[in-house]
């Protein structure tokens, strides 16, 4: 069964700092299969891209996910139109 | 209570900011403030240049949230947070936090609270240039510990 | 480590003092500071004028002792204490304490420690003019409590 | 037996803030009988002046004594030439 046959929702992905550099992309519009409509689902979907995505987003790696500018946990839902940012632990101040 | 938050590339004048923050309010008896500066050494390596990236939109939202949280915990008047982004060099000012209150304990507590949470929650990242090349600064466990203190702290 | 102590009638410029304190030392990553100001109300009465008396000689000795004690407790670089004497009015700056260090925890701790001890150990006395006449300000139990905290505190 | 017949040592007394106002004197040279050569002895000697001295320096009143710029306790010795300051609890900062 191809992903293309499943309903999808469009979200905005944002990658920051070291992850932006590693992924080679700062921002992209992403078609997330609706059965993956959570942070955990999105991460699984992104890991399925393989290579650097599978590596950097592996469980146990240190990164944070923010949905619409708020850091959330793995079970947080992801809706169409959401801006989902993935970034390393912060180091400002 | 006003909470000012500014994310900017340009430097800031702490004396002028402190005077503005007090805004001729004669109820202010205490002003606690903190300046963070770029050091020329980090983790044992010399640092010649630093680049600060942030996440526009979320940064301002987090800094407002942190400032509002401080105002719910302590009896304070006004807060100011300025954080610079872009290229910085040793001796440059990075961050400024100032808090006014009637008595000193509240402004000290709130100022340190804001700094501790800013360090662990606000989406800024530092990349530094050392003789061995550029590197992203790693998050420090001691910063998480500093922020965690406030979870159980009484005002 | 330098410990500056100044007791003076004239006002001071916190921005200039902070810049001087950092003295182009690129090892400084943190500057914590505190300004105490004259409020227009105290103990429920409006205050129009305040007079600050001190004990010349002992004042400077105590402020140096307090600054040196902070430097033995925390890993800090430089300290500055300025305290005004004479006639002051609401909004006037009374006291300024600033401490530099590599990391923020040490400068926050040392700055608040110096303020707490200054409040309870340094020989200054305030007389204030209220609508009911002049009065000497009474010492506050909360200041003794604030200073006593440090007796058991770990750095 | 008159005090004048006993050996005395000369010290400098300093009164500050409210006590300076109450006593009506900021600084005086004081001839302290040598058998009173401690802070407790000095206070007893000053109380024997009566009136405002007896009142303000009564046991239980809140004041501090510094010998040569250091706050000390009642059993601290007082030597010839010492500067002894008596003052209310401090209220600076």
Short mmCIF file of C-alpha atoms in Angstrom, two decimals:
data_model
loop_
_atom_site.label_atom_id
_atom_site.label_comp_id
_atom_site.label_asym_id
_atom_site.label_seq_id
_atom_site.Cartn_x
_atom_site.Cartn_y
_atom_site.Cartn_z
CA UNK A 1 0.00 0.00 0.00
CA UNK A 2 1.54 3.29 -1.05
CA UNK A 3 1.44 6.31 1.22
CA UNK A 4 0.00 8.27 -1.69
CA UNK A 5 -3.31 6.43 -1.36
CA UNK A 6 -3.81 7.46 2.29
CA UNK A 7 -5.29 10.77 3.39
CA UNK A 8 -2.65 13.25 4.39
CA UNK A 9 -2.55 16.59 6.10
CA UNK A 10 -0.19 19.40 5.29
CA UNK A 11 2.01 20.73 8.09
CA UNK A 12 4.94 23.10 8.25
CA UNK A 13 8.21 21.56 9.46
CA UNK A 14 10.96 23.74 10.91
CA UNK A 15 14.47 22.46 11.66
CA UNK A 16 16.83 24.56 13.70
CA UNK A 17 20.51 24.90 14.57
CA UNK A 18 22.51 21.67 14.29
CA UNK A 19 19.49 19.72 12.96
CA UNK A 20 18.88 22.34 10.26
CA UNK A 21 22.49 21.90 9.19
CA UNK A 22 22.39 18.10 9.37
CA UNK A 23 19.12 17.86 7.39
CA UNK A 24 20.17 20.57 4.96
CA UNK A 25 16.76 22.19 5.19
CA UNK A 26 15.38 24.95 7.43
CA UNK A 27 11.69 24.71 6.60
CA UNK A 28 9.47 22.50 4.49
CA UNK A 29 5.81 21.78 3.93
CA UNK A 30 5.22 18.15 4.81
CA UNK A 31 2.34 15.84 3.90
CA UNK A 32 1.78 13.83 7.08
CA UNK A 33 -0.35 10.63 6.77
CA UNK A 34 -3.35 11.15 9.04
CA UNK A 35 -2.71 7.91 10.91
CA UNK A 36 0.57 9.52 11.98
CA UNK A 37 -1.13 12.64 13.35
CA UNK A 38 0.89 12.88 16.55
CA UNK A 39 4.43 13.90 17.41
CA UNK A 40 5.41 10.23 17.75
CA UNK A 41 3.76 9.50 14.39
CA UNK A 42 5.48 12.42 12.70
CA UNK A 43 8.87 11.33 14.04
CA UNK A 44 8.27 7.78 12.79
CA UNK A 45 7.29 9.18 9.42
CA UNK A 46 10.42 11.33 9.27
CA UNK A 47 12.66 8.43 10.37
CA UNK A 48 11.31 6.42 7.46
CA UNK A 49 13.17 8.84 5.19
CA UNK A 50 16.25 7.00 6.40
CA UNK A 51 19.85 8.22 6.58
CA UNK A 52 20.38 11.38 8.58
CA UNK A 53 16.70 11.58 9.57
CA UNK A 54 16.68 8.06 10.96
CA UNK A 55 19.96 8.76 12.71
CA UNK A 56 19.28 12.18 14.26
CA UNK A 57 15.68 11.44 15.22
CA UNK A 58 16.37 8.00 16.66
CA UNK A 59 14.85 7.36 20.06
CA UNK A 60 17.26 8.33 22.78
CA UNK A 61 18.77 11.21 20.82
CA UNK A 62 18.49 14.61 22.49
CA UNK A 63 16.07 16.82 20.59
CA UNK A 64 12.88 18.72 21.30
CA UNK A 65 9.64 19.11 19.36
CA UNK A 66 7.51 22.24 19.48
CA UNK A 67 4.02 22.39 17.97
CA UNK A 68 2.94 25.93 17.22
CA UNK A 69 5.77 27.36 19.36
CA UNK A 70 5.18 25.20 22.43
CA UNK A 71 7.41 22.27 23.37
CA UNK A 72 5.26 19.14 23.62
CA UNK A 73 5.54 15.42 24.31
CA UNK A 74 5.38 12.42 22.00
CA UNK A 75 1.63 11.94 22.34
CA UNK A 76 0.75 15.51 21.39
CA UNK A 77 -1.56 15.62 18.33
CA UNK A 78 -0.45 17.20 15.07
CA UNK A 79 -3.17 18.87 13.01
CA UNK A 80 -3.26 20.22 9.48
CA UNK A 81 -1.67 23.64 9.35
CA UNK A 82 0.42 23.13 12.47
CA UNK A 83 3.98 24.42 12.57
CA UNK A 84 6.15 21.66 14.03
CA UNK A 85 9.73 22.53 14.94
CA UNK A 86 12.41 20.01 15.78
CA UNK A 87 15.57 21.28 17.42
CA UNK A 88 18.48 20.37 19.71
CA UNK A 89 18.48 21.28 23.42
CA UNK A 90 18.73 25.07 23.67
CA UNK A 91 21.98 26.85 24.55
CA UNK A 92 21.15 30.56 24.74
CA UNK A 93 21.68 33.12 27.47
CA UNK B 1 3.21 45.11 35.42
CA UNK B 2 4.84 45.28 32.02
CA UNK B 3 6.96 42.55 30.49
CA UNK B 4 9.32 43.72 27.77
CA UNK B 5 10.97 41.18 25.50
CA UNK B 6 13.40 42.07 22.74
CA UNK B 7 15.38 39.84 20.40
CA UNK B 8 17.83 41.89 18.39
CA UNK B 9 21.17 41.90 16.60
CA UNK B 10 22.28 45.29 17.92
CA UNK B 11 23.93 45.92 21.27
CA UNK B 12 22.07 47.50 24.20
CA UNK B 13 22.86 50.17 26.79
CA UNK B 14 22.24 48.68 30.23
CA UNK B 15 22.28 52.04 32.00
CA UNK B 16 19.64 53.49 29.68
CA UNK B 17 17.55 50.32 29.87
CA UNK B 18 17.61 50.30 33.67
CA UNK B 19 16.55 53.95 33.82
CA UNK B 20 13.71 53.27 31.38
CA UNK B 21 12.63 50.19 33.30
CA UNK B 22 12.30 52.16 36.53
CA UNK B 23 10.20 54.61 34.49
CA UNK B 24 10.06 57.13 37.34
CA UNK B 25 8.04 54.73 39.46
CA UNK B 26 8.67 55.80 43.09
CA UNK B 27 7.26 52.48 44.34
CA UNK B 28 10.36 50.71 42.99
CA UNK B 29 12.82 50.03 45.80
CA UNK B 30 14.82 47.27 44.14
CA UNK B 31 16.24 46.56 40.68
CA UNK B 32 18.03 43.25 40.13
CA UNK B 33 19.69 42.68 36.81
CA UNK B 34 21.96 40.31 34.98
CA UNK B 35 24.22 40.64 31.95
CA UNK B 36 25.54 37.59 30.13
CA UNK B 37 28.68 38.15 28.06
CA UNK B 38 30.69 36.20 25.49
CA UNK B 39 33.77 34.67 27.10
CA UNK B 40 36.96 34.06 25.15
CA UNK B 41 37.15 30.50 26.48
CA UNK B 42 34.57 27.70 26.58
CA UNK B 43 35.13 24.06 27.51
CA UNK B 44 38.85 24.73 27.52
CA UNK B 45 39.02 26.10 23.96
CA UNK B 46 39.51 29.69 22.90
CA UNK B 47 36.50 31.22 21.19
CA UNK B 48 37.02 33.90 18.58
CA UNK B 49 33.52 34.29 17.24
CA UNK B 50 30.06 33.13 18.20
CA UNK B 51 26.88 32.89 16.18
CA UNK B 52 23.51 32.93 17.90
CA UNK B 53 20.52 31.44 16.10
CA UNK B 54 16.96 31.46 17.38
CA UNK B 55 13.45 30.40 16.41
CA UNK B 56 11.56 33.61 15.58
CA UNK B 57 8.08 33.66 17.00
CA UNK B 58 8.62 30.91 19.53
CA UNK B 59 11.51 32.80 21.15
CA UNK B 60 9.38 35.84 21.92
CA UNK B 61 6.49 33.64 23.06
CA UNK B 62 8.75 31.71 25.46
CA UNK B 63 10.36 34.85 26.88
CA UNK B 64 6.92 36.36 27.50
CA UNK B 65 5.76 33.12 29.09
CA UNK B 66 8.82 32.97 31.37
CA UNK B 67 8.36 36.64 32.36
CA UNK B 68 4.67 36.12 33.10
CA UNK B 69 5.48 33.05 35.19
CA UNK B 70 7.93 35.11 37.27
CA UNK B 71 5.21 37.72 37.84
CA UNK B 72 2.82 35.08 39.14
CA UNK B 73 5.44 33.72 41.55
CA UNK B 74 6.76 36.96 43.03
CA UNK B 75 5.46 40.40 43.81
CA UNK B 76 7.33 42.32 41.13
CA UNK B 77 6.63 45.36 38.98
CA UNK B 78 8.29 45.17 35.58
CA UNK B 79 10.57 42.81 33.71
CA UNK B 80 12.88 43.30 30.76
CA UNK B 81 14.59 40.61 28.71
CA UNK B 82 16.92 41.49 25.83
CA UNK B 83 18.68 38.74 23.92
CA UNK B 84 21.00 39.30 21.01
CA UNK B 85 21.26 37.09 17.94
CA UNK B 86 23.71 36.84 15.06
CA UNK B 87 27.47 37.25 15.23
CA UNK B 88 29.03 38.06 18.59
CA UNK B 89 32.61 38.22 19.83
CA UNK B 90 34.30 37.87 23.23
CA UNK B 91 33.34 40.75 25.56
CA UNK B 92 30.05 41.32 23.69
CA UNK B 93 26.86 41.45 25.73
CA UNK B 94 24.54 38.53 24.89
CA UNK B 95 21.61 38.78 27.26
CA UNK B 96 20.18 41.25 29.75
CA UNK B 97 17.46 40.54 32.30
CA UNK B 98 16.20 43.17 34.75
CA UNK B 99 13.36 43.08 37.27
CA UNK B 100 11.93 45.81 39.52
CA UNK B 101 10.12 45.30 42.83
CA UNK B 102 9.46 47.06 46.12
CA UNK B 103 11.87 44.87 48.13
CA UNK B 104 15.07 43.18 47.03
CA UNK B 105 14.26 39.50 47.58
CA UNK B 106 11.55 39.42 44.94
CA UNK B 107 13.62 41.06 42.20
CA UNK B 108 16.63 38.82 42.91
CA UNK B 109 14.48 35.68 42.82
CA UNK B 110 12.59 36.68 39.67
CA UNK B 111 15.73 37.77 37.80
CA UNK B 112 17.55 34.51 38.45
CA UNK B 113 14.41 32.49 37.70
CA UNK B 114 14.04 34.17 34.31
CA UNK B 115 17.71 33.54 33.50
CA UNK B 116 17.53 29.88 34.54
CA UNK B 117 14.43 29.28 32.44
CA UNK B 118 15.73 31.29 29.51
CA UNK B 119 18.84 29.07 29.50
CA UNK B 120 16.82 25.87 29.32
CA UNK B 121 13.56 26.83 27.56
CA UNK B 122 14.10 29.72 25.16
CA UNK B 123 14.98 28.53 21.65
CA UNK B 124 18.44 30.00 21.15
CA UNK B 125 21.47 28.07 19.96
CA UNK B 126 25.11 29.06 20.02
CA UNK B 127 27.67 28.03 17.45
CA UNK B 128 31.22 29.00 18.28
CA UNK B 129 34.41 29.24 16.27
CA UNK B 130 37.45 27.71 17.95
CA UNK B 131 40.95 27.01 16.55
CA UNK B 132 39.71 23.45 15.79
CA UNK B 133 36.78 24.75 13.75
CA UNK B 134 33.13 25.63 14.30
CA UNK B 135 30.93 23.71 16.71
CA UNK B 136 27.47 23.94 18.21
CA UNK B 137 27.60 24.54 21.93
CA UNK B 138 26.31 21.55 23.88
CA UNK B 139 23.52 22.01 26.44
CA UNK B 140 24.80 21.89 30.02
CA UNK B 141 23.38 19.56 32.64
CA UNK B 142 24.06 22.27 35.23
CA UNK B 143 21.60 24.56 33.44
CA UNK B 144 18.87 21.94 33.64
CA UNK B 145 19.66 21.51 37.32
CA UNK B 146 19.47 25.28 37.88
CA UNK B 147 16.05 25.47 36.23
CA UNK B 148 14.80 22.38 38.09
CA UNK B 149 15.48 24.09 41.44
CA UNK B 150 12.49 26.38 40.89
CA UNK B 151 10.05 23.49 40.56
CA UNK B 152 10.18 22.86 44.29
CA UNK B 153 11.24 26.30 45.45
CA UNK B 154 9.00 28.38 47.65
CA UNK B 155 9.02 32.11 46.95
CA UNK C 1 40.03 39.84 42.23
CA UNK C 2 39.42 43.47 43.10
CA UNK C 3 36.90 44.71 45.64
CA UNK C 4 35.81 48.31 45.15
CA UNK C 5 33.97 50.09 47.94
CA UNK C 6 32.73 53.66 47.70
CA UNK C 7 30.69 55.72 50.17
CA UNK C 8 29.67 58.99 48.61
CA UNK C 9 27.06 61.75 48.54
CA UNK C 10 26.93 62.03 44.74
CA UNK C 11 24.86 59.86 42.44
CA UNK C 12 26.40 57.14 40.29
CA UNK C 13 26.02 55.95 36.68
CA UNK C 14 25.26 52.23 36.74
CA UNK C 15 25.98 51.75 33.04
CA UNK C 16 29.42 53.31 33.33
CA UNK C 17 30.16 51.42 36.55
CA UNK C 18 29.21 48.08 34.99
CA UNK C 19 31.40 48.73 31.97
CA UNK C 20 34.31 49.67 34.23
CA UNK C 21 33.77 46.64 36.42
CA UNK C 22 34.00 44.29 33.44
CA UNK C 23 37.26 46.11 32.59
CA UNK C 24 37.56 44.36 29.26
CA UNK C 25 38.08 41.02 30.95
CA UNK C 26 37.02 38.38 28.40
CA UNK C 27 36.85 35.73 31.14
CA UNK C 28 33.74 37.46 32.53
CA UNK C 29 30.61 35.65 31.39
CA UNK C 30 28.22 36.93 34.04
CA UNK C 31 27.50 40.25 35.75
CA UNK C 32 24.86 40.32 38.46
CA UNK C 33 23.93 43.66 39.94
CA UNK C 34 21.47 45.31 42.26
CA UNK C 35 20.25 48.89 42.65
CA UNK C 36 18.41 49.99 45.78
CA UNK C 37 16.23 53.09 45.39
CA UNK C 38 14.34 55.46 47.69
CA UNK C 39 10.62 54.64 47.66
CA UNK C 40 7.98 57.28 48.25
CA UNK C 41 6.21 55.06 50.81
CA UNK C 42 7.56 53.18 53.84
CA UNK C 43 5.58 51.41 56.56
CA UNK C 44 2.42 52.93 55.07
CA UNK C 45 3.59 56.55 55.28
CA UNK C 46 4.65 58.78 52.44
CA UNK C 47 8.32 59.70 52.48
CA UNK C 48 9.41 63.05 51.06
CA UNK C 49 13.04 63.13 52.08
CA UNK C 50 15.55 60.71 53.52
CA UNK C 51 18.82 61.29 55.31
CA UNK C 52 21.50 58.60 55.36
CA UNK C 53 24.09 58.67 58.12
CA UNK C 54 27.03 56.30 58.44
CA UNK C 55 30.08 55.59 60.59
CA UNK C 56 33.10 56.66 58.53
CA UNK C 57 35.94 54.21 58.73
CA UNK C 58 33.90 51.30 60.00
CA UNK C 59 31.57 51.49 56.99
CA UNK C 60 34.36 51.02 54.50
CA UNK C 61 35.95 48.31 56.65
CA UNK C 62 32.66 46.37 56.84
CA UNK C 63 31.97 46.67 53.12
CA UNK C 64 35.47 45.38 52.36
CA UNK C 65 35.01 42.54 54.84
CA UNK C 66 31.65 41.57 53.28
CA UNK C 67 33.12 41.71 49.76
CA UNK C 68 36.11 39.59 50.79
CA UNK C 69 33.81 37.06 52.45
CA UNK C 70 31.82 36.75 49.20
CA UNK C 71 35.06 36.11 47.31
CA UNK C 72 36.00 33.28 49.67
CA UNK C 73 32.58 31.66 49.27
CA UNK C 74 32.17 31.85 45.49
CA UNK C 75 34.37 31.77 42.44
CA UNK C 76 33.98 35.39 41.40
CA UNK C 77 36.21 38.00 39.76
CA UNK C 78 35.42 41.52 40.94
CA UNK C 79 32.98 43.23 43.24
CA UNK C 80 31.74 46.80 43.46
CA UNK C 81 29.74 48.35 46.28
CA UNK C 82 28.61 51.99 46.12
CA UNK C 83 26.48 53.42 48.93
CA UNK C 84 25.27 56.99 49.07
CA UNK C 85 24.99 59.08 52.22
CA UNK C 86 23.34 62.41 53.01
CA UNK C 87 20.03 63.71 51.71
CA UNK C 88 18.11 61.53 49.27
CA UNK C 89 14.65 61.75 47.76
CA UNK C 90 12.19 59.24 46.29
CA UNK C 91 13.53 57.73 43.03
CA UNK C 92 17.14 58.43 44.06
CA UNK C 93 19.59 55.56 43.88
CA UNK C 94 20.88 54.55 47.34
CA UNK C 95 23.06 51.53 46.82
CA UNK C 96 24.64 49.59 43.99
CA UNK C 97 26.26 46.16 44.19
CA UNK C 98 27.73 44.39 41.17
CA UNK C 99 29.69 41.15 40.88
CA UNK C 100 31.41 39.53 37.90
CA UNK C 101 32.09 35.82 37.43
CA UNK C 102 32.54 33.24 34.70
CA UNK C 103 29.11 31.61 35.23
CA UNK C 104 25.88 33.19 36.42
CA UNK C 105 25.18 31.25 39.62
CA UNK C 106 28.24 32.60 41.41
CA UNK C 107 27.59 36.25 40.59
CA UNK C 108 23.90 36.00 41.57
CA UNK C 109 24.78 34.34 44.90
CA UNK C 110 27.58 36.75 45.74
CA UNK C 111 25.56 39.84 44.80
CA UNK C 112 22.61 38.89 46.99
CA UNK C 113 24.93 37.81 49.82
CA UNK C 114 26.65 41.19 49.80
CA UNK C 115 23.29 43.00 49.82
CA UNK C 116 21.92 40.88 52.67
CA UNK C 117 25.01 41.44 54.79
CA UNK C 118 25.24 45.11 53.89
CA UNK C 119 21.64 45.53 55.12
CA UNK C 120 22.39 43.97 58.51
CA UNK C 121 26.10 44.67 59.15
CA UNK C 122 27.20 47.87 57.46
CA UNK C 123 26.81 50.92 59.73
CA UNK C 124 24.29 53.01 57.82
CA UNK C 125 21.15 54.53 59.30
CA UNK C 126 18.19 56.07 57.54
CA UNK C 127 16.11 58.93 58.91
CA UNK C 128 13.03 59.73 56.87
CA UNK C 129 10.71 62.71 56.72
CA UNK C 130 7.01 61.81 56.69
CA UNK C 131 3.93 64.06 57.05
CA UNK C 132 3.97 63.15 60.79
CA UNK C 133 7.57 64.33 61.17
CA UNK C 134 11.05 62.84 61.01
CA UNK C 135 11.82 59.35 62.24
CA UNK C 136 14.68 56.89 62.26
CA UNK C 137 13.89 53.83 60.18
CA UNK C 138 13.57 50.70 62.33
CA UNK C 139 15.63 47.64 61.53
CA UNK C 140 13.59 44.86 59.89
CA UNK C 141 13.49 41.32 61.20
CA UNK C 142 13.19 40.14 57.59
CA UNK C 143 16.64 41.58 56.87
CA UNK C 144 18.16 39.63 59.74
CA UNK C 145 16.42 36.52 58.43
CA UNK C 146 17.77 37.15 54.92
CA UNK C 147 21.32 37.48 56.24
CA UNK C 148 20.96 34.44 58.49
CA UNK C 149 20.15 32.24 55.47
CA UNK C 150 23.76 32.39 54.36
CA UNK C 151 25.06 30.93 57.60
CA UNK C 152 23.86 27.47 56.59
CA UNK C 153 23.85 27.91 52.83
CA UNK C 154 26.13 25.86 50.65
CA UNK C 155 27.56 27.64 47.60
CA UNK D 1 35.57 55.94 97.57
CA UNK D 2 35.52 58.43 94.70
CA UNK D 3 36.05 57.27 91.11
CA UNK D 4 38.69 59.95 90.84
CA UNK D 5 40.99 57.93 93.07
CA UNK D 6 40.92 54.85 90.78
CA UNK D 7 43.16 54.38 87.73
CA UNK D 8 41.40 55.22 84.48
CA UNK D 9 42.10 54.78 80.80
CA UNK D 10 41.15 57.20 78.11
CA UNK D 11 38.99 55.91 75.24
CA UNK D 12 37.11 57.53 72.39
CA UNK D 13 33.33 57.12 72.48
CA UNK D 14 31.27 57.47 69.30
CA UNK D 15 27.46 57.63 69.29
CA UNK D 16 25.58 57.34 66.04
CA UNK D 17 22.15 57.95 64.51
CA UNK D 18 19.29 57.87 67.03
CA UNK D 19 21.65 57.39 69.98
CA UNK D 20 23.75 60.38 68.94
CA UNK D 21 20.57 62.46 68.92
CA UNK D 22 19.29 61.08 72.22
CA UNK D 23 22.61 61.57 74.01
CA UNK D 24 23.18 64.96 72.36
CA UNK D 25 26.80 64.07 71.64
CA UNK D 26 28.51 62.49 68.63
CA UNK D 27 31.96 61.82 70.05
CA UNK D 28 33.67 62.24 73.39
CA UNK D 29 36.87 61.23 75.12
CA UNK D 30 35.91 59.12 78.10
CA UNK D 31 37.94 58.21 81.19
CA UNK D 32 37.01 54.58 81.82
CA UNK D 33 37.88 53.11 85.26
CA UNK D 34 40.26 50.21 84.60
CA UNK D 35 38.10 47.74 86.54
CA UNK D 36 35.44 48.45 83.90
CA UNK D 37 37.79 47.63 81.00
CA UNK D 38 35.27 45.57 79.01
CA UNK D 39 32.23 46.38 76.89
CA UNK D 40 29.96 45.28 79.76
CA UNK D 41 31.96 47.44 82.16
CA UNK D 42 31.85 50.44 79.88
CA UNK D 43 28.09 50.10 79.48
CA UNK D 44 27.66 49.88 83.29
CA UNK D 45 29.84 52.95 83.66
CA UNK D 46 27.79 54.87 81.08
CA UNK D 47 24.48 53.75 82.63
CA UNK D 48 25.69 55.23 85.95
CA UNK D 49 25.37 58.64 84.29
CA UNK D 50 21.64 58.05 84.70
CA UNK D 51 18.75 59.55 82.69
CA UNK D 52 18.92 58.94 78.95
CA UNK D 53 22.12 56.86 79.23
CA UNK D 54 20.55 54.52 81.77
CA UNK D 55 17.42 54.33 79.67
CA UNK D 56 18.87 53.80 76.19
CA UNK D 57 21.69 51.47 77.29
CA UNK D 58 19.51 49.35 79.59
CA UNK D 59 19.87 45.60 79.14
CA UNK D 60 17.40 44.33 76.59
CA UNK D 61 17.49 47.52 74.49
CA UNK D 62 18.53 47.01 70.85
CA UNK D 63 21.95 48.54 70.26
CA UNK D 64 25.34 47.40 69.06
CA UNK D 65 28.87 48.11 70.28
CA UNK D 66 31.87 48.25 67.95
CA UNK D 67 35.43 48.40 69.27
CA UNK D 68 37.84 49.78 66.70
CA UNK D 69 35.29 49.34 63.90
CA UNK D 70 34.34 45.74 64.69
CA UNK D 71 31.06 44.78 66.35
CA UNK D 72 31.86 42.83 69.53
CA UNK D 73 30.12 41.16 72.46
CA UNK D 74 29.79 42.21 76.10
CA UNK D 75 32.93 40.43 77.28
CA UNK D 76 35.21 42.07 74.74
CA UNK D 77 38.05 44.01 76.44
CA UNK D 78 38.35 47.78 76.10
CA UNK D 79 41.88 49.19 76.13
CA UNK D 80 43.24 52.69 76.42
CA UNK D 81 43.04 54.44 73.05
CA UNK D 82 40.23 52.24 71.72
CA UNK D 83 37.44 53.80 69.69
CA UNK D 84 34.17 52.41 71.02
CA UNK D 85 31.02 53.12 69.02
CA UNK D 86 27.50 52.52 70.28
CA UNK D 87 24.70 52.57 67.73
CA UNK D 88 21.21 51.28 66.90
CA UNK D 89 20.68 48.28 64.59
CA UNK D 90 21.71 49.33 61.09
CA UNK D 91 19.20 50.27 58.36
CA UNK D 92 21.20 50.99 55.22
CA UNK D 93 20.94 49.56 51.73
#
